[in-house]
mmCIF file of C-alpha atoms in Angstrom:
data_model
loop_
_atom_site.group_PDB
_atom_site.id
_atom_site.type_symbol
_atom_site.label_atom_id
_atom_site.label_comp_id
_atom_site.label_asym_id
_atom_site.label_seq_id
_atom_site.Cartn_x
_atom_site.Cartn_y
_atom_site.Cartn_z
ATOM 1 C CA MET E 1126 -109.646 -56.778 77.642
ATOM 2 C CA PRO E 1127 -110.761 -59.969 79.309
ATOM 3 C CA GLU E 1128 -114.435 -60.630 78.814
ATOM 4 C CA ALA E 1129 -116.370 -60.493 82.820
ATOM 5 C CA GLY E 1130 -115.927 -63.925 84.520
ATOM 6 C CA SER E 1131 -113.342 -65.098 82.019
ATOM 7 C CA ALA E 1132 -110.056 -66.206 83.203
ATOM 8 C CA ALA E 1133 -107.420 -63.749 84.707
ATOM 9 C CA PRO E 1134 -104.358 -62.698 82.955
ATOM 10 C CA PRO E 1135 -101.586 -64.625 82.913
ATOM 11 C CA ARG E 1136 -99.529 -62.470 84.504
ATOM 12 C CA ALA E 1137 -101.947 -61.579 87.386
ATOM 13 C CA LEU E 1138 -102.080 -65.245 88.020
ATOM 14 C CA VAL E 1139 -97.682 -65.811 88.393
ATOM 15 C CA ARG E 1140 -97.754 -62.212 90.650
ATOM 16 C CA THR E 1141 -100.118 -64.421 92.827
ATOM 17 C CA LEU E 1142 -98.354 -67.935 92.171
ATOM 18 C CA LEU E 1143 -94.571 -66.108 93.423
ATOM 19 C CA ARG E 1144 -95.800 -64.747 96.516
ATOM 20 C CA SER E 1145 -98.934 -67.050 98.115
ATOM 21 C CA GLY E 1146 -97.345 -70.420 96.272
ATOM 22 C CA THR E 1147 -100.771 -72.722 95.010
ATOM 23 C CA PRO E 1148 -103.808 -70.741 95.912
ATOM 24 C CA ALA E 1149 -106.352 -72.593 98.559
ATOM 25 C CA GLU E 1150 -109.616 -73.940 97.659
ATOM 26 C CA PRO E 1151 -112.178 -71.223 97.506
ATOM 27 C CA ALA E 1152 -115.247 -71.338 99.685
ATOM 28 C CA GLY E 1153 -117.746 -69.445 97.343
ATOM 29 C CA PRO E 1154 -116.742 -67.409 93.846
ATOM 30 C CA ALA E 1155 -113.845 -65.405 93.318
ATOM 31 C CA ASP E 1156 -113.944 -61.316 92.598
ATOM 32 C CA ASP E 1157 -113.045 -62.517 89.256
ATOM 33 C CA GLY E 1158 -115.570 -64.392 88.922
ATOM 34 C CA ASP E 1159 -116.372 -68.580 88.531
ATOM 35 C CA LEU E 1160 -113.925 -69.254 85.966
ATOM 36 C CA ALA E 1161 -111.631 -67.938 88.156
ATOM 37 C CA ALA E 1162 -112.864 -69.227 91.152
ATOM 38 C CA VAL E 1163 -112.948 -72.821 89.804
ATOM 39 C CA GLY E 1164 -109.371 -72.291 88.120
ATOM 40 C CA ASP E 1165 -108.335 -71.618 91.449
ATOM 41 C CA ALA E 1166 -110.210 -74.781 93.358
ATOM 42 C CA THR E 1167 -109.135 -76.773 90.356
ATOM 43 C CA LEU E 1168 -104.958 -76.073 90.717
ATOM 44 C CA ALA E 1169 -105.701 -76.685 93.926
ATOM 45 C CA ARG E 1170 -106.455 -80.134 93.884
ATOM 46 C CA ALA E 1171 -103.965 -80.370 91.301
ATOM 47 C CA SER E 1172 -101.090 -79.375 93.198
ATOM 48 C CA ARG E 1173 -101.816 -82.024 95.707
ATOM 49 C CA TYR E 1174 -99.988 -84.091 94.207
ATOM 50 C CA TRP E 1175 -96.834 -81.342 93.565
ATOM 51 C CA VAL E 1176 -95.052 -83.165 96.595
ATOM 52 C CA LEU E 1177 -94.634 -86.106 94.531
ATOM 53 C CA VAL E 1178 -92.584 -84.579 91.762
ATOM 54 C CA PRO E 1179 -89.910 -83.658 94.480
ATOM 55 C CA LEU E 1180 -90.095 -87.043 96.073
ATOM 56 C CA ALA E 1181 -89.135 -88.982 92.633
ATOM 57 C CA TYR E 1182 -86.220 -86.777 92.650
ATOM 58 C CA ARG E 1183 -85.179 -87.180 95.983
ATOM 59 C CA ILE E 1184 -85.271 -91.189 95.310
ATOM 60 C CA ALA E 1185 -83.787 -91.037 91.867
ATOM 61 C CA ALA E 1186 -80.901 -88.266 92.889
ATOM 62 C CA PHE E 1187 -79.708 -89.813 95.986
ATOM 63 C CA VAL E 1188 -79.085 -93.258 94.280
ATOM 64 C CA LYS E 1189 -77.205 -91.068 91.842
ATOM 65 C CA VAL E 1190 -75.266 -89.071 93.590
ATOM 66 C CA PHE E 1191 -74.509 -92.184 95.831
ATOM 67 C CA ILE E 1192 -73.283 -94.057 93.294
ATOM 68 C CA GLY E 1193 -70.866 -91.704 92.603
ATOM 69 C CA PHE E 1194 -69.886 -91.196 95.770
ATOM 70 C CA ALA E 1195 -68.840 -95.070 95.732
ATOM 71 C CA ALA E 1196 -67.339 -94.695 92.668
ATOM 72 C CA ALA E 1197 -64.782 -91.468 93.573
ATOM 73 C CA ASN E 1198 -63.951 -92.614 97.012
ATOM 74 C CA GLY E 1199 -63.729 -96.550 97.744
ATOM 75 C CA GLY E 1200 -64.495 -97.673 101.212
ATOM 76 C CA ALA E 1201 -64.439 -94.136 102.299
ATOM 77 C CA GLY E 1202 -67.030 -92.710 104.714
ATOM 78 C CA LEU E 1203 -68.757 -95.383 102.696
ATOM 79 C CA GLY E 1204 -71.273 -96.562 105.814
ATOM 80 C CA PRO E 1205 -72.946 -93.190 107.241
ATOM 81 C CA VAL E 1206 -73.726 -92.025 103.305
ATOM 82 C CA LEU E 1207 -74.693 -95.840 102.381
ATOM 83 C CA GLY E 1208 -76.952 -95.292 106.057
ATOM 84 C CA ALA E 1209 -78.918 -92.000 104.211
ATOM 85 C CA THR E 1210 -79.134 -93.018 101.102
ATOM 86 C CA VAL E 1211 -80.984 -96.510 102.031
ATOM 87 C CA PHE E 1212 -83.266 -93.885 104.770
ATOM 88 C CA ALA E 1213 -84.114 -91.329 102.035
ATOM 89 C CA VAL E 1214 -85.477 -94.020 99.365
ATOM 90 C CA LEU E 1215 -87.085 -95.797 102.279
ATOM 91 C CA THR E 1216 -88.481 -92.852 103.764
ATOM 92 C CA GLY E 1217 -89.739 -91.465 100.119
ATOM 93 C CA SER E 1218 -91.305 -94.919 98.964
ATOM 94 C CA ALA E 1219 -93.150 -94.421 102.037
ATOM 95 C CA ALA E 1220 -94.765 -91.041 101.468
ATOM 96 C CA ALA E 1221 -94.825 -91.273 97.621
ATOM 97 C CA VAL E 1222 -97.230 -94.449 98.588
ATOM 98 C CA TRP E 1223 -99.200 -91.951 101.378
ATOM 99 C CA VAL E 1224 -99.205 -89.181 99.346
ATOM 100 C CA LEU E 1225 -101.077 -90.924 96.839
ATOM 101 C CA ARG E 1226 -103.650 -93.101 99.061
ATOM 102 C CA SER E 1227 -105.141 -90.187 100.556
ATOM 103 C CA GLY E 1228 -105.539 -88.401 97.805
ATOM 104 C CA GLY E 1229 -102.279 -85.615 97.314
ATOM 105 C CA LEU E 1230 -100.885 -83.243 99.989
ATOM 106 C CA ARG E 1231 -104.183 -81.750 102.273
ATOM 107 C CA ALA E 1232 -104.084 -78.054 103.129
ATOM 108 C CA ARG E 1233 -104.708 -78.643 106.430
ATOM 109 C CA VAL E 1234 -101.151 -80.692 107.097
ATOM 110 C CA THR E 1235 -99.021 -79.393 104.915
ATOM 111 C CA GLY E 1236 -97.236 -76.863 106.502
ATOM 112 C CA ARG E 1237 -96.656 -79.968 109.399
ATOM 113 C CA ALA E 1238 -95.735 -82.813 107.175
ATOM 114 C CA LEU E 1239 -93.738 -80.366 105.238
ATOM 115 C CA GLY E 1240 -91.645 -78.988 108.593
ATOM 116 C CA LEU E 1241 -91.155 -82.458 109.981
ATOM 117 C CA ASP E 1242 -89.609 -83.154 106.181
ATOM 118 C CA LEU E 1243 -86.955 -80.705 106.251
ATOM 119 C CA ALA E 1244 -86.160 -81.389 109.744
ATOM 120 C CA VAL E 1245 -85.380 -84.933 109.572
ATOM 121 C CA GLY E 1246 -83.347 -83.846 106.240
ATOM 122 C CA VAL E 1247 -80.933 -81.150 108.769
ATOM 123 C CA LEU E 1248 -80.527 -84.168 110.999
ATOM 124 C CA LEU E 1249 -79.444 -86.671 108.063
ATOM 125 C CA ASN E 1250 -77.233 -84.253 107.008
ATOM 126 C CA PHE E 1251 -75.475 -83.605 110.436
ATOM 127 C CA PHE E 1252 -75.554 -87.115 111.090
ATOM 128 C CA VAL E 1253 -73.332 -87.587 107.666
ATOM 129 C CA ALA E 1254 -71.101 -83.809 108.148
ATOM 130 C CA ALA E 1255 -70.313 -85.839 111.405
ATOM 131 C CA THR E 1256 -69.312 -89.368 111.234
ATOM 132 C CA ALA E 1257 -68.160 -89.319 107.751
ATOM 133 C CA PRO E 1258 -64.243 -88.299 107.243
ATOM 134 C CA ALA E 1259 -62.944 -85.492 107.320
ATOM 135 C CA ALA E 1260 -60.793 -86.213 103.682
ATOM 136 C CA VAL E 1261 -64.249 -86.807 101.976
ATOM 137 C CA GLN E 1262 -66.890 -85.188 103.966
ATOM 138 C CA PRO E 1263 -67.485 -82.833 101.820
ATOM 139 C CA PHE E 1264 -68.849 -85.066 99.315
ATOM 140 C CA ALA E 1265 -70.520 -87.010 101.795
ATOM 141 C CA VAL E 1266 -72.835 -83.699 102.188
ATOM 142 C CA ASP E 1267 -73.182 -83.310 98.925
ATOM 143 C CA VAL E 1268 -75.086 -86.897 98.914
ATOM 144 C CA SER E 1269 -77.109 -86.065 102.035
ATOM 145 C CA TRP E 1270 -78.028 -82.369 100.597
ATOM 146 C CA THR E 1271 -80.130 -84.147 98.074
ATOM 147 C CA TRP E 1272 -82.859 -84.685 100.351
ATOM 148 C CA LEU E 1273 -82.943 -79.997 101.589
ATOM 149 C CA VAL E 1274 -82.551 -79.810 97.327
ATOM 150 C CA SER E 1275 -85.918 -81.658 97.261
ATOM 151 C CA ALA E 1276 -87.278 -79.850 100.477
ATOM 152 C CA VAL E 1277 -87.020 -76.732 99.465
ATOM 153 C CA ALA E 1278 -88.133 -77.460 96.311
ATOM 154 C CA MET E 1279 -91.745 -78.337 97.793
ATOM 155 C CA TRP E 1280 -91.967 -75.306 100.161
ATOM 156 C CA ALA E 1281 -91.284 -73.206 96.421
ATOM 157 C CA GLY E 1282 -94.355 -75.543 95.449
ATOM 158 C CA THR E 1283 -96.557 -75.314 98.214
ATOM 159 C CA SER E 1284 -95.243 -71.940 100.339
ATOM 160 C CA GLY E 1285 -94.281 -69.553 97.724
ATOM 161 C CA LEU E 1286 -91.100 -67.726 96.203
ATOM 162 C CA PRO E 1287 -90.961 -65.862 99.297
ATOM 163 C CA ALA E 1288 -90.517 -69.102 102.116
ATOM 164 C CA ALA E 1289 -88.113 -71.109 99.476
ATOM 165 C CA LEU E 1290 -86.173 -67.972 99.682
ATOM 166 C CA TRP E 1291 -85.997 -67.642 103.037
ATOM 167 C CA LEU E 1292 -84.493 -71.815 103.241
ATOM 168 C CA PHE E 1293 -82.414 -70.117 100.517
ATOM 169 C CA ALA E 1294 -80.954 -67.653 102.964
ATOM 170 C CA ALA E 1295 -81.025 -70.332 105.709
ATOM 171 C CA ALA E 1296 -78.723 -72.795 103.335
ATOM 172 C CA VAL E 1297 -76.075 -70.339 103.857
ATOM 173 C CA PRO E 1298 -75.098 -70.775 107.703
ATOM 174 C CA LEU E 1299 -76.316 -74.036 107.838
ATOM 175 C CA ARG E 1300 -73.841 -75.455 105.143
ATOM 176 C CA ALA E 1301 -70.847 -73.378 107.490
ATOM 177 C CA ALA E 1302 -72.168 -75.813 109.673
ATOM 178 C CA LEU E 1303 -72.183 -79.000 108.436
ATOM 179 C CA THR E 1304 -68.384 -77.963 107.526
ATOM 180 C CA LEU E 1305 -67.563 -77.179 111.172
ATOM 181 C CA ALA E 1306 -69.209 -79.596 111.844
ATOM 182 C CA GLY E 1307 -67.099 -82.704 109.662
ATOM 183 C CA GLY E 1308 -64.091 -81.199 112.192
ATOM 184 C CA LEU E 1309 -63.151 -79.287 108.959
ATOM 185 C CA PRO E 1310 -62.582 -74.517 108.968
ATOM 186 C CA LEU E 1311 -64.625 -72.685 106.805
ATOM 187 C CA GLY E 1312 -62.037 -71.520 104.291
ATOM 188 C CA HIS E 1313 -61.389 -75.249 103.870
ATOM 189 C CA GLN E 1314 -60.930 -75.188 99.665
ATOM 190 C CA LEU E 1315 -62.412 -78.889 98.973
ATOM 191 C CA ALA E 1316 -65.224 -77.615 101.265
ATOM 192 C CA LEU E 1317 -65.918 -74.150 100.495
ATOM 193 C CA THR E 1318 -66.548 -75.252 96.585
ATOM 194 C CA ARG E 1319 -68.431 -77.584 97.276
ATOM 195 C CA SER E 1320 -70.623 -75.717 99.876
ATOM 196 C CA ILE E 1321 -70.427 -72.836 96.805
ATOM 197 C CA GLY E 1322 -71.938 -75.988 94.410
ATOM 198 C CA CYS E 1323 -74.502 -76.882 97.279
ATOM 199 C CA LEU E 1324 -76.150 -74.136 97.302
ATOM 200 C CA VAL E 1325 -76.348 -73.565 92.994
ATOM 201 C CA ALA E 1326 -78.389 -77.055 93.046
ATOM 202 C CA LEU E 1327 -80.684 -74.823 95.464
ATOM 203 C CA ALA E 1328 -81.099 -71.901 93.408
ATOM 204 C CA VAL E 1329 -82.140 -74.428 90.579
ATOM 205 C CA ALA E 1330 -84.389 -76.495 92.541
ATOM 206 C CA ILE E 1331 -86.293 -73.155 93.727
ATOM 207 C CA VAL E 1332 -85.936 -71.687 89.997
ATOM 208 C CA LEU E 1333 -87.253 -75.231 88.750
ATOM 209 C CA ALA E 1334 -90.194 -75.217 91.231
ATOM 210 C CA VAL E 1335 -91.879 -71.932 90.094
ATOM 211 C CA ALA E 1336 -91.610 -72.311 86.945
ATOM 212 C CA ILE E 1337 -93.438 -75.857 87.028
ATOM 213 C CA LEU E 1338 -95.267 -73.873 89.880
ATOM 214 C CA ILE E 1339 -96.249 -71.511 87.198
ATOM 215 C CA MET E 1340 -97.278 -73.780 83.782
ATOM 216 C CA LEU E 1341 -99.198 -75.872 86.556
ATOM 217 C CA GLY E 1342 -101.616 -72.600 87.154
ATOM 218 C CA VAL E 1343 -101.868 -71.322 83.842
ATOM 219 C CA GLY E 1344 -102.232 -74.704 81.995
ATOM 220 C CA THR E 1345 -104.712 -74.621 84.129
ATOM 221 C CA ARG E 1346 -106.746 -71.707 84.001
ATOM 222 C CA PHE E 1347 -106.555 -72.145 79.968
ATOM 223 C CA ALA E 1348 -107.907 -75.339 80.530
ATOM 224 C CA VAL E 1349 -111.165 -74.173 82.817
ATOM 225 C CA ASP E 1350 -111.433 -71.576 80.419
ATOM 226 C CA ILE E 1351 -111.927 -73.805 77.336
ATOM 227 C CA GLY E 1352 -113.667 -76.453 78.805
ATOM 228 C CA LEU E 1353 -116.321 -73.853 80.632
ATOM 229 C CA ARG E 1354 -116.798 -72.058 77.240
ATOM 230 C CA ARG E 1355 -117.172 -75.797 76.215
ATOM 231 C CA GLY E 1356 -119.633 -76.213 78.689
ATOM 232 C CA ARG E 1357 -122.229 -72.991 78.542
ATOM 233 C CA GLU E 1358 -122.156 -73.780 74.454
ATOM 234 C CA ALA E 1359 -123.611 -77.241 75.450
ATOM 235 C CA GLU E 1360 -126.210 -75.783 77.800
ATOM 236 C CA ARG E 1361 -127.110 -72.830 75.550
ATOM 237 C CA ARG E 1362 -127.864 -76.185 72.655
ATOM 238 C CA ARG E 1363 -129.684 -78.246 74.955
ATOM 239 C CA THR E 1364 -131.488 -75.313 76.399
ATOM 240 C CA ARG E 1365 -132.616 -74.441 72.286
ATOM 241 C CA ARG E 1366 -133.861 -77.727 72.417
ATOM 242 C CA ILE E 1367 -135.685 -78.090 74.888
ATOM 243 C CA MET E 1368 -137.314 -74.775 73.873
ATOM 244 C CA HIS E 1369 -137.564 -75.929 70.356
ATOM 245 C CA ASP E 1370 -138.889 -79.843 71.327
ATOM 246 C CA SER E 1371 -141.960 -78.557 73.853
ATOM 247 C CA VAL E 1372 -142.821 -74.672 73.625
ATOM 248 C CA LEU E 1373 -142.117 -74.470 70.142
ATOM 249 C CA GLN E 1374 -143.851 -77.547 69.544
ATOM 250 C CA THR E 1375 -146.882 -76.152 71.438
ATOM 251 C CA LEU E 1376 -147.205 -73.039 70.057
ATOM 252 C CA GLU E 1377 -146.510 -74.682 66.358
ATOM 253 C CA ALA E 1378 -149.572 -76.564 67.520
ATOM 254 C CA LEU E 1379 -151.785 -73.869 68.302
ATOM 255 C CA ALA E 1380 -151.014 -72.104 65.264
ATOM 256 C CA ILE E 1381 -152.379 -75.244 63.252
ATOM 257 C CA SER E 1382 -155.864 -74.486 62.080
ATOM 258 C CA ALA E 1383 -158.667 -76.943 61.070
ATOM 259 C CA PRO E 1384 -161.581 -77.065 58.708
ATOM 260 C CA GLY E 1385 -164.477 -76.155 60.529
ATOM 261 C CA ASP E 1386 -162.430 -74.502 63.454
ATOM 262 C CA ASP E 1387 -165.495 -72.939 63.893
ATOM 263 C CA ALA E 1388 -167.865 -75.279 64.851
ATOM 264 C CA GLN E 1389 -165.730 -77.578 66.735
ATOM 265 C CA ALA E 1390 -164.030 -74.538 68.702
ATOM 266 C CA VAL E 1391 -165.036 -75.987 71.903
ATOM 267 C CA THR E 1392 -163.029 -79.990 70.866
ATOM 268 C CA ARG E 1393 -159.730 -78.179 69.768
ATOM 269 C CA LEU E 1394 -159.723 -75.489 72.723
ATOM 270 C CA ALA E 1395 -159.991 -78.998 75.391
ATOM 271 C CA GLU E 1396 -157.311 -79.849 73.015
ATOM 272 C CA LEU E 1397 -154.823 -77.853 73.393
ATOM 273 C CA ARG E 1398 -155.947 -77.260 76.752
ATOM 274 C CA SER E 1399 -154.935 -80.952 77.161
ATOM 275 C CA VAL E 1400 -151.556 -80.677 74.835
ATOM 276 C CA ALA E 1401 -150.320 -77.617 77.079
ATOM 277 C CA LYS E 1402 -151.188 -79.909 79.919
ATOM 278 C CA ALA E 1403 -148.585 -82.435 78.956
ATOM 279 C CA GLU E 1404 -145.606 -79.799 78.195
ATOM 280 C CA ALA E 1405 -146.429 -77.943 81.367
ATOM 281 C CA ALA E 1406 -145.646 -81.773 83.252
ATOM 282 C CA GLU E 1407 -143.078 -82.608 81.195
ATOM 283 C CA LEU E 1408 -140.748 -78.944 81.532
ATOM 284 C CA ARG E 1409 -141.543 -79.654 85.465
ATOM 285 C CA ARG E 1410 -140.471 -82.936 85.288
ATOM 286 C CA ARG E 1411 -137.591 -81.857 83.796
ATOM 287 C CA ILE E 1412 -136.904 -78.546 85.620
ATOM 288 C CA THR E 1413 -137.475 -80.716 89.491
ATOM 289 C CA GLU E 1414 -136.335 -83.956 89.215
ATOM 290 C CA PRO E 1415 -133.257 -85.770 90.586
ATOM 291 C CA VAL E 1416 -130.851 -87.399 88.849
ATOM 292 C CA PRO E 1417 -130.671 -90.403 88.340
ATOM 293 C CA THR E 1418 -128.099 -93.122 90.304
ATOM 294 C CA GLY E 1419 -129.935 -96.257 90.484
ATOM 295 C CA PRO E 1420 -131.137 -98.848 88.109
ATOM 296 C CA THR E 1421 -133.010 -96.857 85.167
ATOM 297 C CA ARG E 1422 -135.954 -98.259 83.454
ATOM 298 C CA SER E 1423 -136.333 -100.754 80.839
ATOM 299 C CA PHE E 1424 -135.716 -99.066 77.778
ATOM 300 C CA THR E 1425 -138.586 -99.981 76.328
ATOM 301 C CA ILE E 1426 -141.011 -99.141 78.491
ATOM 302 C CA GLU E 1427 -139.010 -95.068 77.921
ATOM 303 C CA LEU E 1428 -139.677 -96.047 74.190
ATOM 304 C CA ALA E 1429 -143.219 -96.933 74.478
ATOM 305 C CA ASP E 1430 -144.135 -93.445 76.817
ATOM 306 C CA VAL E 1431 -142.814 -91.530 73.948
ATOM 307 C CA ALA E 1432 -145.117 -93.643 71.632
ATOM 308 C CA THR E 1433 -148.300 -92.928 74.212
ATOM 309 C CA GLU E 1434 -147.422 -89.526 73.891
ATOM 310 C CA LEU E 1435 -147.476 -88.934 70.499
ATOM 311 C CA ALA E 1436 -150.017 -90.901 70.213
ATOM 312 C CA ARG E 1437 -152.286 -87.545 71.701
ATOM 313 C CA ASP E 1438 -151.376 -86.219 68.520
ATOM 314 C CA GLY E 1439 -153.006 -89.016 66.574
ATOM 315 C CA LEU E 1440 -149.647 -90.523 65.852
ATOM 316 C CA ARG E 1441 -150.141 -94.562 65.745
ATOM 317 C CA THR E 1442 -146.713 -96.021 66.211
ATOM 318 C CA GLN E 1443 -145.572 -99.592 66.859
ATOM 319 C CA LEU E 1444 -143.287 -100.300 68.557
ATOM 320 C CA VAL E 1445 -140.915 -103.728 67.432
ATOM 321 C CA ALA E 1446 -138.477 -105.171 69.820
ATOM 322 C CA ALA E 1447 -138.519 -108.606 69.258
ATOM 323 C CA ASP E 1448 -134.543 -109.432 69.382
ATOM 324 C CA PHE E 1449 -133.882 -106.485 71.293
ATOM 325 C CA ALA E 1450 -132.291 -106.934 75.212
ATOM 326 C CA ASP E 1451 -132.499 -104.789 77.263
ATOM 327 C CA ASP E 1452 -129.521 -105.001 79.778
ATOM 328 C CA HIS E 1453 -129.298 -101.840 81.116
ATOM 329 C CA LYS E 1454 -125.507 -101.450 79.471
ATOM 330 C CA VAL E 1455 -126.000 -98.272 77.899
ATOM 331 C CA SER E 1456 -125.372 -95.260 80.017
ATOM 332 C CA ARG E 1457 -127.845 -93.183 81.001
ATOM 333 C CA ASP E 1458 -126.909 -90.341 79.288
ATOM 334 C CA ARG E 1459 -126.495 -91.976 75.737
ATOM 335 C CA ARG E 1460 -129.981 -93.889 76.553
ATOM 336 C CA THR E 1461 -131.222 -90.356 77.199
ATOM 337 C CA ALA E 1462 -130.422 -88.751 74.000
ATOM 338 C CA LEU E 1463 -131.702 -91.419 72.197
ATOM 339 C CA VAL E 1464 -135.197 -91.295 73.858
ATOM 340 C CA GLU E 1465 -135.096 -87.589 73.313
ATOM 341 C CA ALA E 1466 -133.792 -88.486 69.733
ATOM 342 C CA VAL E 1467 -136.306 -90.332 68.843
ATOM 343 C CA ARG E 1468 -138.736 -88.314 70.231
ATOM 344 C CA GLU E 1469 -138.112 -85.538 67.632
ATOM 345 C CA ALA E 1470 -138.082 -88.167 64.971
ATOM 346 C CA LEU E 1471 -141.948 -89.154 65.653
ATOM 347 C CA ARG E 1472 -142.505 -85.469 66.273
ATOM 348 C CA ASN E 1473 -141.538 -84.846 62.423
ATOM 349 C CA THR E 1474 -143.852 -87.283 61.466
ATOM 350 C CA VAL E 1475 -146.731 -86.163 62.721
ATOM 351 C CA LYS E 1476 -146.520 -81.994 61.866
ATOM 352 C CA HIS E 1477 -144.524 -82.803 58.504
ATOM 353 C CA SER E 1478 -144.524 -86.553 56.765
ATOM 354 C CA GLY E 1479 -148.218 -86.685 56.143
ATOM 355 C CA THR E 1480 -149.612 -89.766 57.650
ATOM 356 C CA LYS E 1481 -150.070 -91.014 61.797
ATOM 357 C CA GLN E 1482 -148.351 -94.357 61.246
ATOM 358 C CA VAL E 1483 -145.345 -94.948 61.918
ATOM 359 C CA VAL E 1484 -143.113 -97.495 62.305
ATOM 360 C CA LEU E 1485 -140.410 -98.105 65.626
ATOM 361 C CA ARG E 1486 -137.572 -100.518 65.164
ATOM 362 C CA VAL E 1487 -135.187 -101.183 68.314
ATOM 363 C CA GLU E 1488 -132.252 -102.975 67.976
ATOM 364 C CA GLU E 1489 -128.560 -103.940 68.924
ATOM 365 C CA ARG E 1490 -126.079 -103.253 66.433
ATOM 366 C CA ASP E 1491 -122.585 -102.005 66.221
ATOM 367 C CA GLY E 1492 -122.238 -102.823 69.841
ATOM 368 C CA GLY E 1493 -125.213 -99.968 70.788
ATOM 369 C CA ILE E 1494 -128.827 -99.502 70.824
ATOM 370 C CA ALA E 1495 -130.224 -98.835 67.502
ATOM 371 C CA VAL E 1496 -133.715 -96.997 66.603
ATOM 372 C CA VAL E 1497 -135.093 -96.828 63.598
ATOM 373 C CA ALA E 1498 -138.189 -94.300 62.749
ATOM 374 C CA ARG E 1499 -139.959 -95.545 59.447
ATOM 375 C CA ASP E 1500 -143.288 -94.354 58.198
ATOM 376 C CA GLN E 1501 -145.195 -94.352 54.266
ATOM 377 C CA GLY E 1502 -145.867 -90.468 54.393
ATOM 378 C CA GLN E 1503 -145.020 -88.387 51.804
ATOM 379 C CA GLY E 1504 -141.159 -88.295 52.470
ATOM 380 C CA PHE E 1505 -139.185 -84.949 50.455
ATOM 381 C CA ASP E 1506 -135.921 -84.832 48.644
ATOM 382 C CA VAL E 1507 -133.052 -84.708 50.942
ATOM 383 C CA ARG E 1508 -130.800 -83.220 48.569
ATOM 384 C CA ASP E 1509 -133.044 -79.913 48.095
ATOM 385 C CA ARG E 1510 -133.895 -79.512 51.247
ATOM 386 C CA PRO E 1511 -131.995 -79.000 54.330
ATOM 387 C CA PRO E 1512 -132.423 -80.184 57.109
ATOM 388 C CA GLY E 1513 -133.948 -77.980 59.790
ATOM 389 C CA PHE E 1514 -132.756 -77.035 63.124
ATOM 390 C CA GLY E 1515 -134.897 -80.586 64.862
ATOM 391 C CA ILE E 1516 -133.113 -82.548 62.338
ATOM 392 C CA SER E 1517 -129.776 -81.243 62.786
ATOM 393 C CA GLN E 1518 -129.493 -80.180 66.675
ATOM 394 C CA SER E 1519 -131.876 -82.220 68.183
ATOM 395 C CA ILE E 1520 -131.245 -85.744 66.494
ATOM 396 C CA VAL E 1521 -127.447 -85.397 64.897
ATOM 397 C CA ALA E 1522 -125.903 -82.951 67.177
ATOM 398 C CA ARG E 1523 -127.582 -84.225 70.711
ATOM 399 C CA LEU E 1524 -126.480 -88.259 69.358
ATOM 400 C CA ALA E 1525 -122.869 -86.883 68.223
ATOM 401 C CA GLU E 1526 -122.403 -85.273 72.043
ATOM 402 C CA VAL E 1527 -122.456 -88.624 73.320
ATOM 403 C CA GLY E 1528 -120.562 -90.613 70.812
ATOM 404 C CA GLY E 1529 -124.139 -91.709 68.605
ATOM 405 C CA HIS E 1530 -124.838 -90.155 65.223
ATOM 406 C CA GLY E 1531 -128.232 -89.980 63.612
ATOM 407 C CA THR E 1532 -129.351 -90.145 59.788
ATOM 408 C CA VAL E 1533 -132.631 -89.218 57.755
ATOM 409 C CA ASP E 1534 -133.361 -90.777 54.322
ATOM 410 C CA SER E 1535 -136.071 -89.930 52.728
ATOM 411 C CA GLN E 1536 -138.064 -89.555 49.327
ATOM 412 C CA PRO E 1537 -140.970 -88.128 47.914
ATOM 413 C CA GLY E 1538 -143.558 -90.391 47.753
ATOM 414 C CA ARG E 1539 -141.672 -93.004 49.561
ATOM 415 C CA GLY E 1540 -141.432 -92.147 52.957
ATOM 416 C CA THR E 1541 -138.943 -91.026 55.636
ATOM 417 C CA ARG E 1542 -136.329 -93.337 57.834
ATOM 418 C CA VAL E 1543 -135.260 -92.306 60.346
ATOM 419 C CA THR E 1544 -131.876 -94.334 62.519
ATOM 420 C CA MET E 1545 -130.870 -93.291 65.378
ATOM 421 C CA TRP E 1546 -127.597 -95.198 66.926
ATOM 422 C CA VAL E 1547 -125.794 -94.826 70.395
ATOM 423 C CA PRO E 1548 -122.879 -96.891 71.168
ATOM 424 C CA GLY E 1549 -122.689 -99.246 74.288
#
């Protein structure tokens, strides 16, 4: 049984595609859940470029079939067939360029564009059928029929299987009319054989178009399913980090006892209120601030702000950035991840190192930015003490998500060094 909000079952999706073609972009959440809505929207955007496949087929097949016609029939009927081929290649190329430059075939023009394309194809076939010599007329129509094969494939991919079947049914009398337009009787053996071949080509085009459409739909839904699941997991990790780096840190600070609490109750309470106020302001800033799109502040200034923030807890930070050129080449997401990792490293220094001094060095390294936090505290044995949530998630995992890495080197009595790096 699928979970609530998961992708629609492939069978249901196939029925939808076969019934009505590619779904339109939904205005709001679908009944099947957010994932189905996102999948439909993604599929709709991808399907705008579907017509490029039949257009590419039209251009290549016209040239191929024309070469075969010319080789088999010499100069007989070459004029109208050559004209039809040149016309099809030029208009097909122009249509493909238009679709690419306009961002795909939009829903509001799909019906009119495909209707015009189909009408031009019918007229082109009648032109070839009426002007080609009777001896080669069935073969000449084979060339121009390529247009209708690609046109029906477009209809199958954009309007669904019912529309394609209606066009296939209409193709039977159309092929008979083309035979009569060339002055041949309906029972003419060559014309009848070529007519059956043309109808088979239409059927194959419909089957292939529907098969590609189904694979596109099912593949899109599965891809969206995987993407959203990963996105939800990333959001859960982000929420846990925020809770750990702000609320949990504050609660732990509240729980720390100090000698002479009774005599220093008023001072202690004032400090706690100051910490709580700062954390509340930070949470409010993270929730309400818009995503920055313009120039960002200097990276060293951001680190200085973090050092100032930790100074409230008594940490004295020496920031060294003499050889660092802050040229904003690192993306905002990577800079943010690095700043948050540094904040967590400094908080760990306050809580666990037994010292109130740390050196923070910023440098360009391996095509990116590296920040090294070094203290001369009590240290610990990294082999005996597994990394906690702060190191594994707020530092190492956070940097890994943006392509960076974080390492912790420490020995008992010799302090701790945390190295954090992100690519440029």
